[in-house]
């Protein structure tokens, strides 16, 4: 018997690793939001203390030919800035090409771009959300 034979991976470890990674992500996101809350409380003289985050959703229906991309964006209102976002309705018949914040110099929000990797033309119902709070985005 050879010493080079490796045991099959334990699927429980993969699940545990996934849970640990998601837990670390949630802890990191909580720390970020707590930091934003502390920063907002430090400026209590400019308004009520605490962080107020608003969910701004946008939906769009479109058709994608094979290899084609299309997107949907949700924008924050004037006087708000984006602090996060994601697709909220992920169609099963396309792939996410990218998901990112956008800023055009005055308006910020969240944009998701979808790609049809299949061989058939597909109809897409896409939804995205931006997490917005009072403030403005300043490129660094």
N, CA, C and O atoms as a DFTB+ gen file, in Angstrom:
560 C
 N C O
     1  1       0.846      -1.162       0.000
     2  2       0.000       0.000       0.000
     3  2       0.896       1.231       0.000
     4  3       1.885       1.274       0.733
     5  1       0.575       2.205      -0.789
     6  2       1.383       3.405      -0.944
     7  2       1.020       4.450       0.108
     8  3      -0.133       4.555       0.527
     9  1       2.030       5.224       0.530
    10  2       1.802       6.313       1.479
    11  2       1.263       7.556       0.789
    12  3       0.916       8.523       1.467
    13  1       1.183       7.562      -0.533
    14  2       0.747       8.735      -1.291
    15  2      -0.763       8.790      -1.485
    16  3      -1.261       9.731      -2.103
    17  1      -1.497       7.820      -0.981
    18  2      -2.946       7.806      -1.148
    19  2      -3.562       8.806      -0.173
    20  3      -3.273       8.788       1.024
    21  1      -4.413       9.674      -0.707
    22  2      -5.075      10.679       0.133
    23  2      -6.497      10.234       0.418
    24  3      -7.164       9.659      -0.441
    25  1      -6.948      10.500       1.618
    26  2      -8.323      10.179       1.991
    27  2      -9.273      11.153       1.302
    28  3      -8.921      12.303       1.039
    29  1     -10.454      10.685       1.022
    30  2     -11.469      11.558       0.429
    31  2     -11.799      12.678       1.410
    32  3     -11.864      12.451       2.618
    33  1     -12.011      13.916       0.880
    34  2     -12.319      15.024       1.784
    35  2     -13.642      14.806       2.507
    36  3     -14.593      14.259       1.949
    37  1     -13.679      15.237       3.734
    38  2     -14.879      15.124       4.561
    39  2     -15.831      16.271       4.211
    40  3     -15.480      17.431       4.431
    41  1     -17.033      15.986       3.671
    42  2     -17.952      17.065       3.284
    43  2     -18.368      17.943       4.458
    44  3     -18.742      19.099       4.265
    45  1     -18.305      17.401       5.676
    46  2     -18.661      18.210       6.849
    47  2     -17.669      19.349       7.041
    48  3     -18.041      20.430       7.496
    49  1     -16.393      19.105       6.690
    50  2     -15.389      20.170       6.812
    51  2     -15.674      21.293       5.828
    52  3     -15.509      22.463       6.173
    53  1     -16.096      20.969       4.616
    54  2     -16.421      21.996       3.630
    55  2     -17.577      22.846       4.125
    56  3     -17.551      24.070       3.993
    57  1     -18.590      22.209       4.694
    58  2     -19.741      22.949       5.220
    59  2     -19.310      23.812       6.397
    60  3     -19.705      24.973       6.497
    61  1     -18.491      23.239       7.300
    62  2     -18.014      24.012       8.443
    63  2     -17.176      25.195       7.976
    64  3     -17.303      26.294       8.516
    65  1     -16.318      24.981       6.977
    66  2     -15.499      26.070       6.439
    67  2     -16.364      27.158       5.840
    68  3     -16.077      28.343       6.010
    69  1     -17.429      26.769       5.134
    70  2     -18.347      27.737       4.545
    71  2     -19.052      28.536       5.632
    72  3     -19.219      29.749       5.501
    73  1     -19.465      27.870       6.699
    74  2     -20.138      28.554       7.802
    75  2     -19.174      29.522       8.481
    76  3     -19.556      30.642       8.823
    77  1     -17.926      29.095       8.676
    78  2     -16.931      29.968       9.300
    79  2     -16.695      31.193       8.430
    80  3     -16.619      32.310       8.941
    81  1     -16.578      30.992       7.108
    82  2     -16.336      32.109       6.207
    83  2     -17.526      33.080       6.232
    84  3     -17.327      34.295       6.268
    85  1     -18.746      32.561       6.214
    86  2     -19.923      33.427       6.251
    87  2     -20.018      34.150       7.583
    88  3     -20.407      35.317       7.626
    89  1     -19.666      33.471       8.676
    90  2     -19.695      34.101       9.992
    91  2     -18.678      35.222      10.062
    92  3     -18.976      36.293      10.590
    93  1     -17.469      34.992       9.533
    94  2     -16.449      36.042       9.524
    95  2     -16.919      37.230       8.693
    96  3     -16.705      38.377       9.083
    97  1     -17.558      36.970       7.551
    98  2     -18.065      38.049       6.700
    99  2     -19.127      38.847       7.448
   100  3     -19.110      40.078       7.413
   101  1     -20.056      38.161       8.128
   102  2     -21.096      38.859       8.868
   103  2     -20.498      39.683      10.005
   104  3     -20.955      40.795      10.270
   105  1     -19.478      39.144      10.681
   106  2     -18.832      39.895      11.750
   107  2     -18.141      41.129      11.185
   108  3     -18.207      42.201      11.788
   109  1     -17.473      40.995      10.028
   110  2     -16.804      42.124       9.391
   111  2     -17.830      43.179       8.991
   112  3     -17.607      44.367       9.222
   113  1     -18.944      42.771       8.396
   114  2     -19.982      43.715       7.974
   115  2     -20.577      44.403       9.198
   116  3     -20.830      45.607       9.160
   117  1     -20.803      43.668      10.274
   118  2     -21.315      44.275      11.497
   119  2     -20.346      45.304      12.051
   120  3     -20.765      46.363      12.520
   121  1     -19.050      45.002      12.002
   122  2     -18.045      45.961      12.483
   123  2     -18.052      47.217      11.618
   124  3     -17.924      48.328      12.132
   125  1     -18.201      47.045      10.313
   126  2     -18.258      48.209       9.420
   127  2     -19.470      49.075       9.735
   128  3     -19.360      50.297       9.843
   129  1     -20.620      48.441       9.879
   130  2     -21.835      49.207      10.173
   131  2     -21.756      49.851      11.550
   132  3     -22.251      50.962      11.740
   133  1     -21.141      49.170      12.513
   134  2     -20.953      49.762      13.839
   135  2     -20.045      50.975      13.733
   136  3     -20.303      51.999      14.365
   137  1     -18.986      50.871      12.943
   138  2     -18.087      52.002      12.733
   139  2     -18.803      53.176      12.107
   140  3     -18.570      54.323      12.489
   141  1     -19.678      52.903      11.144
   142  2     -20.463      53.979      10.533
   143  2     -21.390      54.606      11.559
   144  3     -21.587      55.821      11.557
   145  1     -21.964      53.782      12.441
   146  2     -22.845      54.308      13.488
   147  2     -22.087      55.189      14.459
   148  3     -22.597      56.225      14.886
   149  1     -20.865      54.787      14.816
   150  2     -20.042      55.596      15.719
   151  2     -19.681      56.911      15.052
   152  3     -19.710      57.960      15.694
   153  1     -19.337      56.865      13.752
   154  2     -19.004      58.095      13.031
   155  2     -20.215      59.015      12.960
   156  3     -20.080      60.230      13.105
   157  1     -21.395      58.449      12.740
   158  2     -22.605      59.264      12.674
   159  2     -22.912      59.865      14.041
   160  3     -23.333      61.019      14.124
   161  1     -22.709      59.104      15.114
   162  2     -22.976      59.606      16.461
   163  2     -22.001      60.724      16.825
   164  3     -22.341      61.623      17.594
   165  1     -20.781      60.665      16.267
   166  2     -19.796      61.709      16.547
   167  2     -20.220      63.051      15.961
   168  3     -19.749      64.103      16.395
   169  1     -21.107      63.010      14.981
   170  2     -21.598      64.229      14.338
   171  2     -23.033      64.512      14.750
   172  3     -23.829      64.983      13.938
   173  1     -23.370      64.230      15.995
   174  2     -24.742      64.373      16.476
   175  2     -25.226      65.808      16.411
   176  3     -26.431      66.050      16.346
   177  1     -24.304      66.771      16.426
   178  2     -24.712      68.164      16.345
   179  2     -25.272      68.516      14.972
   180  3     -25.883      69.572      14.812
   181  1     -25.075      67.651      13.980
   182  2     -25.559      67.897      12.623
   183  2     -26.847      67.140      12.328
   184  3     -27.318      67.149      11.191
   185  1     -27.417      66.495      13.317
   186  2     -28.650      65.752      13.106
   187  2     -28.795      64.683      14.168
   188  3     -27.989      64.614      15.096
   189  1     -29.816      63.846      14.039
   190  2     -30.028      62.803      15.042
   191  2     -28.886      61.788      15.028
   192  3     -28.347      61.452      13.974
   193  1     -28.529      61.306      16.225
   194  2     -27.455      60.326      16.350
   195  2     -27.903      58.988      15.786
   196  3     -29.093      58.677      15.756
   197  1     -26.952      58.217      15.350
   198  2     -27.232      56.886      14.833
   199  2     -27.176      56.857      13.316
   200  3     -27.174      57.895      12.655
   201  1     -27.134      55.691      12.801
   202  2     -27.047      55.483      11.366
   203  2     -28.402      55.068      10.842
   204  3     -29.020      54.138      11.361
   205  1     -28.863      55.754       9.820
   206  2     -30.136      55.427       9.180
   207  2     -29.828      54.945       7.763
   208  3     -29.394      55.729       6.919
   209  1     -30.053      53.661       7.503
   210  2     -29.768      53.068       6.196
   211  2     -31.095      52.748       5.522
   212  3     -32.001      52.178       6.131
   213  1     -31.191      53.128       4.251
   214  2     -32.409      52.917       3.468
   215  2     -32.105      51.947       2.335
   216  3     -31.072      52.058       1.675
   217  1     -33.005      50.998       2.112
   218  2     -32.876      50.041       1.018
   219  2     -33.590      50.610      -0.204
   220  3     -34.797      50.848      -0.167
   221  1     -32.846      50.827      -1.286
   222  2     -33.413      51.337      -2.544
   223  2     -33.311      50.217      -3.581
   224  3     -32.214      49.833      -3.986
   225  1     -34.468      49.698      -4.004
   226  2     -34.487      48.600      -4.974
   227  2     -34.885      49.097      -6.354
   228  3     -35.615      50.077      -6.503
   229  1     -34.379      48.386      -7.360
   230  2     -34.761      48.657      -8.747
   231  2     -34.872      47.322      -9.467
   232  3     -34.115      46.393      -9.186
   233  1     -35.823      47.229     -10.400
   234  2     -36.032      46.013     -11.196
   235  2     -36.045      46.372     -12.663
   236  3     -36.366      47.497     -13.044
   237  1     -35.692      45.404     -13.472
   238  2     -35.694      45.608     -14.922
   239  2     -35.884      44.265     -15.606
   240  3     -35.279      43.269     -15.209
   241  1     -36.713      44.238     -16.621
   242  2     -36.900      43.055     -17.463
   243  2     -36.202      43.310     -18.791
   244  3     -36.348      44.383     -19.377
   245  1     -35.441      42.323     -19.271
   246  2     -34.770      42.464     -20.564
   247  2     -34.496      41.089     -21.150
   248  3     -34.635      40.075     -20.466
   249  1     -34.107      41.060     -22.415
   250  2     -33.826      39.825     -23.141
   251  2     -32.341      39.814     -23.484
   252  3     -31.792      40.816     -23.941
   253  1     -31.693      38.662     -23.257
   254  2     -30.274      38.522     -23.565
   255  2     -30.065      37.381     -24.544
   256  3     -30.503      36.255     -24.306
   257  1     -29.396      37.678     -25.642
   258  2     -28.977      36.645     -26.587
   259  2     -27.750      35.944     -25.989
   260  3     -27.139      36.476     -25.062
   261  1     -27.381      34.776     -26.493
   262  2     -26.188      34.088     -25.982
   263  2     -24.960      35.009     -26.025
   264  3     -24.677      35.635     -27.046
   265  1     -24.234      35.079     -24.894
   266  2     -23.038      35.901     -24.802
   267  2     -23.297      37.372     -24.502
   268  3     -22.353      38.118     -24.243
   269  1     -24.524      37.792     -24.532
   270  2     -24.878      39.200     -24.317
   271  2     -24.988      39.519     -22.825
   272  3     -25.272      38.639     -22.012
   273  1     -24.758      40.793     -22.477
   274  2     -24.888      41.234     -21.092
   275  2     -25.941      42.326     -20.990
   276  3     -26.244      43.017     -21.963
   277  1     -26.487      42.465     -19.798
   278  2     -27.458      43.512     -19.498
   279  2     -27.483      43.723     -18.002
   280  3     -27.185      42.809     -17.233
   281  1     -27.837      44.923     -17.588
   282  2     -27.766      45.206     -16.165
   283  2     -28.937      45.990     -15.634
   284  3     -29.808      46.444     -16.376
   285  1     -28.930      46.137     -14.315
   286  2     -29.924      46.934     -13.607
   287  2     -29.175      47.658     -12.490
   288  3     -28.255      47.110     -11.884
   289  1     -29.590      48.905     -12.229
   290  2     -28.934      49.703     -11.197
   291  2     -29.979      50.322     -10.288
   292  3     -31.045      50.740     -10.740
   293  1     -29.664      50.377      -9.006
   294  2     -30.505      51.081      -8.041
   295  2     -29.691      52.257      -7.515
   296  3     -28.552      52.088      -7.082
   297  1     -30.279      53.444      -7.556
   298  2     -29.562      54.667      -7.194
   299  2     -30.041      55.220      -5.863
   300  3     -31.216      55.116      -5.513
   301  1     -29.114      55.806      -5.137
   302  2     -29.451      56.535      -3.918
   303  2     -30.019      57.893      -4.320
   304  3     -29.745      58.385      -5.414
   305  1     -30.796      58.488      -3.451
   306  2     -31.376      59.798      -3.718
   307  2     -30.339      60.900      -3.499
   308  3     -29.287      60.656      -2.907
   309  1     -30.630      62.094      -3.969
   310  2     -29.752      63.238      -3.731
   311  2     -29.585      63.412      -2.224
   312  3     -30.558      63.327      -1.474
   313  1     -28.351      63.655      -1.784
   314  2     -28.074      63.796      -0.355
   315  2     -27.766      62.481       0.335
   316  3     -27.468      62.472       1.530
   317  1     -27.833      61.353      -0.398
   318  2     -27.510      60.030       0.141
   319  2     -26.269      59.491      -0.559
   320  3     -25.909      59.939      -1.647
   321  1     -25.623      58.524       0.081
   322  2     -24.502      57.825      -0.529
   323  2     -24.657      56.328      -0.306
   324  3     -25.244      55.895       0.685
   325  1     -24.136      55.557      -1.220
   326  2     -24.233      54.100      -1.138
   327  2     -23.188      53.579      -0.156
   328  3     -22.039      54.021      -0.165
   329  1     -23.601      52.627       0.700
   330  2     -22.674      51.958       1.615
   331  2     -22.622      50.451       1.360
   332  3     -21.875      49.732       2.024
   333  1     -23.411      49.977       0.402
   334  2     -23.417      48.558       0.061
   335  2     -24.536      48.262      -0.905
   336  3     -25.306      49.151      -1.269
   337  1     -24.628      47.017      -1.322
   338  2     -25.681      46.609      -2.231
   339  2     -25.462      45.198      -2.728
   340  3     -24.460      44.558      -2.410
   341  1     -26.412      44.722      -3.510
   342  2     -26.301      43.369      -4.061
   343  2     -27.468      43.111      -4.992
   344  3     -28.442      43.864      -5.006
   345  1     -27.364      42.031      -5.780
   346  2     -28.554      41.588      -6.496
   347  2     -29.535      41.031      -5.467
   348  3     -29.119      40.341      -4.536
   349  1     -30.804      41.311      -5.615
   350  2     -31.796      40.771      -4.687
   351  2     -32.693      39.764      -5.365
   352  3     -33.358      38.974      -4.694
   353  1     -32.723      39.777      -6.651
   354  2     -33.426      38.767      -7.421
   355  2     -32.445      38.222      -8.430
   356  3     -32.127      38.899      -9.407
   357  1     -31.955      37.007      -8.217
   358  2     -30.942      36.447      -9.109
   359  2     -31.615      35.451     -10.041
   360  3     -32.011      34.364      -9.618
   361  1     -31.742      35.827     -11.319
   362  2     -32.361      34.903     -12.276
   363  2     -31.528      33.633     -12.411
   364  3     -30.298      33.682     -12.386
   365  1     -32.200      32.507     -12.553
   366  2     -31.504      31.232     -12.653
   367  2     -30.917      30.943     -14.014
   368  3     -30.133      30.006     -14.161
   369  1     -31.282      31.734     -15.024
   370  2     -30.859      31.408     -16.380
   371  2     -29.697      32.267     -16.878
   372  3     -29.375      32.223     -18.065
   373  1     -29.055      33.053     -15.995
   374  2     -27.916      33.884     -16.374
   375  2     -26.872      33.878     -15.260
   376  3     -27.142      33.442     -14.141
   377  1     -25.684      34.366     -15.583
   378  2     -24.607      34.485     -14.600
   379  2     -24.430      35.958     -14.242
   380  3     -24.754      36.838     -15.040
   381  1     -23.921      36.223     -13.049
   382  2     -23.598      37.593     -12.673
   383  2     -22.191      37.896     -13.182
   384  3     -21.221      37.264     -12.762
   385  1     -22.087      38.870     -14.090
   386  2     -20.792      39.272     -14.627
   387  2     -20.049      40.122     -13.599
   388  3     -18.850      39.940     -13.393
   389  1     -20.757      41.046     -12.955
   390  2     -20.198      41.800     -11.842
   391  2     -21.299      42.475     -11.053
   392  3     -22.411      42.678     -11.541
   393  1     -20.959      42.818      -9.816
   394  2     -21.872      43.488      -8.896
   395  2     -21.028      44.502      -8.141
   396  3     -20.111      44.122      -7.413
   397  1     -21.326      45.800      -8.305
   398  2     -20.450      46.817      -7.747
   399  2     -21.182      48.128      -7.535
   400  3     -22.235      48.375      -8.122
   401  1     -20.598      48.969      -6.680
   402  2     -21.155      50.308      -6.528
   403  2     -20.831      51.114      -7.777
   404  3     -19.899      50.785      -8.510
   405  1     -21.602      52.170      -8.017
   406  2     -21.273      53.101      -9.090
   407  2     -21.355      54.512      -8.539
   408  3     -22.061      54.774      -7.566
   409  1     -20.626      55.411      -9.172
   410  2     -20.622      56.823      -8.794
   411  2     -20.332      57.613     -10.056
   412  3     -19.301      57.413     -10.697
   413  1     -21.240      58.509     -10.413
   414  2     -21.044      59.281     -11.639
   415  2     -20.609      60.722     -11.379
   416  3     -20.688      61.561     -12.276
   417  1     -20.156      61.011     -10.178
   418  2     -19.735      62.349      -9.821
   419  2     -20.737      63.051      -8.919
   420  3     -20.377      63.958      -8.169
   421  1     -21.995      62.629      -8.994
   422  2     -23.010      63.230      -8.122
   423  2     -23.980      62.206      -7.545
   424  3     -24.487      62.408      -6.441
   425  1     -24.250      61.128      -8.246
   426  2     -25.184      60.092      -7.797
   427  2     -24.408      58.790      -7.600
   428  3     -23.556      58.434      -8.414
   429  1     -24.714      58.084      -6.508
   430  2     -24.110      56.775      -6.273
   431  2     -25.211      55.745      -6.108
   432  3     -26.366      56.091      -5.859
   433  1     -24.849      54.481      -6.248
   434  2     -25.802      53.389      -6.097
   435  2     -25.111      52.063      -6.328
   436  3     -23.890      51.952      -6.215
   437  1     -25.920      51.047      -6.656
   438  2     -25.387      49.701      -6.873
   439  2     -25.839      49.203      -8.228
   440  3     -27.000      49.371      -8.601
   441  1     -24.913      48.583      -8.980
   442  2     -25.219      48.058     -10.316
   443  2     -24.829      46.593     -10.396
   444  3     -23.783      46.186      -9.891
   445  1     -25.685      45.807     -11.039
   446  2     -25.398      44.395     -11.276
   447  2     -25.506      44.141     -12.770
   448  3     -26.495      44.510     -13.404
   449  1     -24.484      43.510     -13.325
   450  2     -24.451      43.173     -14.746
   451  2     -24.581      41.651     -14.879
   452  3     -23.848      40.899     -14.237
   453  1     -25.515      41.214     -15.713
   454  2     -25.779      39.789     -15.940
   455  2     -25.275      39.390     -17.323
   456  3     -25.232      40.214     -18.236
   457  1     -24.893      38.117     -17.473
   458  2     -24.401      37.608     -18.758
   459  2     -25.096      36.284     -19.068
   460  3     -25.234      35.417     -18.205
   461  1     -25.523      36.154     -20.308
   462  2     -26.134      34.899     -20.760
   463  2     -25.028      33.984     -21.277
   464  3     -24.500      34.191     -22.369
   465  1     -24.682      32.967     -20.480
   466  2     -23.661      31.994     -20.875
   467  2     -24.262      30.798     -21.602
   468  3     -23.539      29.887     -22.007
   469  1     -25.575      30.799     -21.767
   470  2     -26.247      29.674     -22.417
   471  2     -26.237      29.775     -23.925
   472  3     -25.675      30.707     -24.500
   473  1     -26.870      28.798     -24.558
   474  2     -26.937      28.736     -26.015
   475  2     -28.246      29.305     -26.559
   476  3     -28.399      29.448     -27.772
   477  1     -29.190      29.630     -25.678
   478  2     -30.501      30.135     -26.088
   479  2     -30.702      31.569     -25.605
   480  3     -30.127      31.973     -24.595
   481  1     -31.506      32.325     -26.314
   482  2     -31.915      33.654     -25.872
   483  2     -32.823      33.488     -24.655
   484  3     -33.688      32.612     -24.633
   485  1     -32.620      34.339     -23.638
   486  2     -33.389      34.222     -22.404
   487  2     -34.007      35.566     -22.019
   488  3     -33.459      36.629     -22.310
   489  1     -35.158      35.488     -21.360
   490  2     -35.789      36.657     -20.757
   491  2     -35.327      36.729     -19.310
   492  3     -35.299      35.716     -18.611
   493  1     -34.965      37.928     -18.859
   494  2     -34.399      38.108     -17.527
   495  2     -35.248      39.095     -16.735
   496  3     -35.600      40.163     -17.236
   497  1     -35.570      38.736     -15.514
   498  2     -36.192      39.649     -14.558
   499  2     -35.161      39.856     -13.454
   500  3     -34.966      38.989     -12.602
   501  1     -34.502      41.015     -13.477
   502  2     -33.403      41.274     -12.555
   503  2     -33.791      42.349     -11.549
   504  3     -34.476      43.314     -11.890
   505  1     -33.348      42.175     -10.308
   506  2     -33.594      43.143      -9.240
   507  2     -32.301      43.355      -8.472
   508  3     -31.567      42.406      -8.195
   509  1     -32.033      44.596      -8.135
   510  2     -30.859      44.914      -7.330
   511  2     -31.252      45.903      -6.235
   512  3     -32.277      46.579      -6.330
   513  1     -30.429      45.976      -5.206
   514  2     -30.695      46.886      -4.097
   515  2     -29.429      47.636      -3.727
   516  3     -28.331      47.080      -3.758
   517  1     -29.593      48.904      -3.377
   518  2     -28.511      49.719      -2.843
   519  2     -28.854      50.057      -1.397
   520  3     -29.996      50.397      -1.090
   521  1     -27.877      49.965      -0.517
   522  2     -28.032      50.413       0.860
   523  2     -27.505      51.837       0.911
   524  3     -26.321      52.071       0.669
   525  1     -28.381      52.795       1.226
   526  2     -28.042      54.208       1.170
   527  2     -28.176      54.853       2.535
   528  3     -29.026      54.463       3.336
   529  1     -27.332      55.844       2.799
   530  2     -27.404      56.624       4.025
   531  2     -27.100      58.076       3.705
   532  3     -26.531      58.386       2.658
   533  1     -27.483      58.962       4.610
   534  2     -27.240      60.382       4.389
   535  2     -25.744      60.633       4.284
   536  3     -24.958      60.067       5.044
   537  1     -25.358      61.473       3.351
   538  2     -23.949      61.797       3.159
   539  2     -23.629      61.931       1.697
   540  3     -24.519      61.965       0.848
   541  1     -22.327      62.007       1.408
   542  2     -21.918      62.079       0.008
   543  2     -20.668      61.246      -0.170
   544  3     -19.882      61.064       0.760
   545  1     -20.497      60.747      -1.370
   546  2     -19.346      59.916      -1.706
   547  2     -18.263      60.815      -2.267
   548  3     -18.512      61.604      -3.179
   549  1     -17.067      60.698      -1.726
   550  2     -15.951      61.483      -2.204
   551  2     -14.858      60.532      -2.645
   552  3     -14.292      59.818      -1.817
   553  1     -14.545      60.507      -3.955
   554  2     -13.471      59.621      -4.419
   555  2     -12.149      59.996      -3.758
   556  3     -11.837      61.176      -3.597
   557  1     -11.380      58.982      -3.379
   558  2     -10.107      59.214      -2.690
   559  2      -8.930      59.173      -3.589
   560  3      -7.800      59.352      -3.135
